PDB file of C-alpha atoms in Angstrom:
ATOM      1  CA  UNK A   1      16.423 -19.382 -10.696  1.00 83.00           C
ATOM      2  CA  UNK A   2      13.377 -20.878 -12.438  1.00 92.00           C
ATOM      3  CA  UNK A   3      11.202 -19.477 -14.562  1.00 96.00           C
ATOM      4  CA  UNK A   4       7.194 -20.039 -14.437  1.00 95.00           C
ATOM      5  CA  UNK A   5       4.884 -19.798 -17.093  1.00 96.00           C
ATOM      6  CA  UNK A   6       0.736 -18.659 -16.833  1.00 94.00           C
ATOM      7  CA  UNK A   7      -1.999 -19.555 -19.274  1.00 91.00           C
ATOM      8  CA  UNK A   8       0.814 -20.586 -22.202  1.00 94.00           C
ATOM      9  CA  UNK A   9      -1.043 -20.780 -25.375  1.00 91.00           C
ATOM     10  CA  UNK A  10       1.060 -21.569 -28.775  1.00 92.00           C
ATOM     11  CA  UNK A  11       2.355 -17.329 -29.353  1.00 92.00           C
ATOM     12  CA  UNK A  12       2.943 -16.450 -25.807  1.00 93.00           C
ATOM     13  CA  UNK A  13       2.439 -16.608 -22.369  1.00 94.00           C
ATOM     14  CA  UNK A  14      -0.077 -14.271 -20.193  1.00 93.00           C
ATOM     15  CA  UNK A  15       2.386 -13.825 -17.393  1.00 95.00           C
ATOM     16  CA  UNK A  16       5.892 -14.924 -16.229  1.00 96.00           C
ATOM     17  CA  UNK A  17       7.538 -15.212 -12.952  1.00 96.00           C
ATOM     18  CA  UNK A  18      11.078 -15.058 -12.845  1.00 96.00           C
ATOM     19  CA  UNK A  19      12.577 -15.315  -8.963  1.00 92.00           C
ATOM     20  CA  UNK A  20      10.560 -12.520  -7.734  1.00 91.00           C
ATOM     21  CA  UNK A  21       9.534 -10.824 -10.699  1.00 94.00           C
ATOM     22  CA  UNK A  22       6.081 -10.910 -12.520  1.00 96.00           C
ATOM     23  CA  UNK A  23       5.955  -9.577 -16.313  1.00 95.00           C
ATOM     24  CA  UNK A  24       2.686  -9.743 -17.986  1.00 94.00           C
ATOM     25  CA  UNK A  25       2.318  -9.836 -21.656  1.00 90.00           C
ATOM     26  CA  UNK A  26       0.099  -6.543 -23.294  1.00 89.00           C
ATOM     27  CA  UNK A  27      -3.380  -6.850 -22.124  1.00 91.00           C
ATOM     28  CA  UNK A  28      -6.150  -5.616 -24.761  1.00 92.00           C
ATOM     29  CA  UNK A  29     -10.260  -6.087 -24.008  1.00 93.00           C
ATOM     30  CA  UNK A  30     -12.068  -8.861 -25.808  1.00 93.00           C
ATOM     31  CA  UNK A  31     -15.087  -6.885 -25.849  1.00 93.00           C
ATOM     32  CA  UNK A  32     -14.202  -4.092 -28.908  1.00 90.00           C
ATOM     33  CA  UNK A  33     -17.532  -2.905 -28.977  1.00 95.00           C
ATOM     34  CA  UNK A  34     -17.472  -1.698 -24.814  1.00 95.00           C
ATOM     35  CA  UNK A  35     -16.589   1.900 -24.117  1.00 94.00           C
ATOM     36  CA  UNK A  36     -13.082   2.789 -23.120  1.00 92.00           C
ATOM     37  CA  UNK A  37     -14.136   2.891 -19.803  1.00 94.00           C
ATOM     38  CA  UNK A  38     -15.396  -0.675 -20.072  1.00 96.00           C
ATOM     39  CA  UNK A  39     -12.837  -1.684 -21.551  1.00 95.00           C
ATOM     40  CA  UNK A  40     -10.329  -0.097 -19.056  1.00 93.00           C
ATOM     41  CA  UNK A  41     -12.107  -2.026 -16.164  1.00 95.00           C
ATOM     42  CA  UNK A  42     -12.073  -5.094 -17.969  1.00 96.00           C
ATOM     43  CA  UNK A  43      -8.162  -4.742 -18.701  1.00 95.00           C
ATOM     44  CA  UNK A  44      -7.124  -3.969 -15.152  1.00 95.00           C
ATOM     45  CA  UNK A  45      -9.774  -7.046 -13.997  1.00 96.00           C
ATOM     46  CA  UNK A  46      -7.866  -8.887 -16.100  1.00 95.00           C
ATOM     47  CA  UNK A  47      -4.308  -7.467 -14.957  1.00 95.00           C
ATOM     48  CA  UNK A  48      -5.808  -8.413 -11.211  1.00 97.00           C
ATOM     49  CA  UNK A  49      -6.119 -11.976 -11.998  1.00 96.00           C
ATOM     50  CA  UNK A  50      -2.859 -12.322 -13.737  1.00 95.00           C
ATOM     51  CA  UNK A  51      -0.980 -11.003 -10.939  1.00 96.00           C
ATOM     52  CA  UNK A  52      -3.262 -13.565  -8.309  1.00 97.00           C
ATOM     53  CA  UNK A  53      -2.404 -16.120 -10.075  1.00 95.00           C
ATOM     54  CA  UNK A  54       1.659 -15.323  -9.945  1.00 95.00           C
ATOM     55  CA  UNK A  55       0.898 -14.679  -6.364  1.00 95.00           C
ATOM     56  CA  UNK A  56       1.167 -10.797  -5.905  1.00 96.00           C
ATOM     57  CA  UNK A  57      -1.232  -7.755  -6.326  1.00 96.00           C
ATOM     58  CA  UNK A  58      -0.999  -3.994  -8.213  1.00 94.00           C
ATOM     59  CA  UNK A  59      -0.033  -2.791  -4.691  1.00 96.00           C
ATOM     60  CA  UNK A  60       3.246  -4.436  -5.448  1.00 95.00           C
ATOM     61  CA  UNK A  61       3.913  -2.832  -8.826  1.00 93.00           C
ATOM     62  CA  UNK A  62       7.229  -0.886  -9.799  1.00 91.00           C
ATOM     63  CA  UNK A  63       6.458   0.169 -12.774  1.00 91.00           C
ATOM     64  CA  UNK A  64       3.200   0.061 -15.432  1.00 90.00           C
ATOM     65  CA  UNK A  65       2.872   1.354 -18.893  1.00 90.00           C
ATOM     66  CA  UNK A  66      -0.735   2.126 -20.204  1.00 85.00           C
ATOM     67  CA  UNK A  67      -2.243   2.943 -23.708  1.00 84.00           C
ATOM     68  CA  UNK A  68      -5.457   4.240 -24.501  1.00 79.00           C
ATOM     69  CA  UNK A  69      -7.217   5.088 -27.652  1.00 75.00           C
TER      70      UNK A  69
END
């Protein structure tokens, strides 16, 4: 089974696809001075295009952990 890499940078990569699995590395705003509500829409925006670009959607999640402060 191969494994893909998204957007690798030199620490980590965004998202990996593993047969028919997609794990995405912890998503965190860039903009720290947005409200958390902001900041929650920019996060699952984000967590949208990840999951595009590994070919699936949130519709086809099994399981999600979220933090907010």
């Amino acid at each position: 089974m191969t494994i893909e890499r998204i957007e690798v940078n030199k620490r980590l990569s965004e998202a990996v696809v593993h047969g028919s699995m997609v794990y995405l590395c912890g998503q965190v705003a860039d903009d720290l001075k947005a409200d958390v509500r902001q900041q929650t829409r920019e996060v699952l925006a984000n967590i949208d295009k990840m999951l595009a670009r590994a070919g699936t959607s949130k519709a086809q999640l099994l399981t999600a952990t979220v933090y907010l402060k």
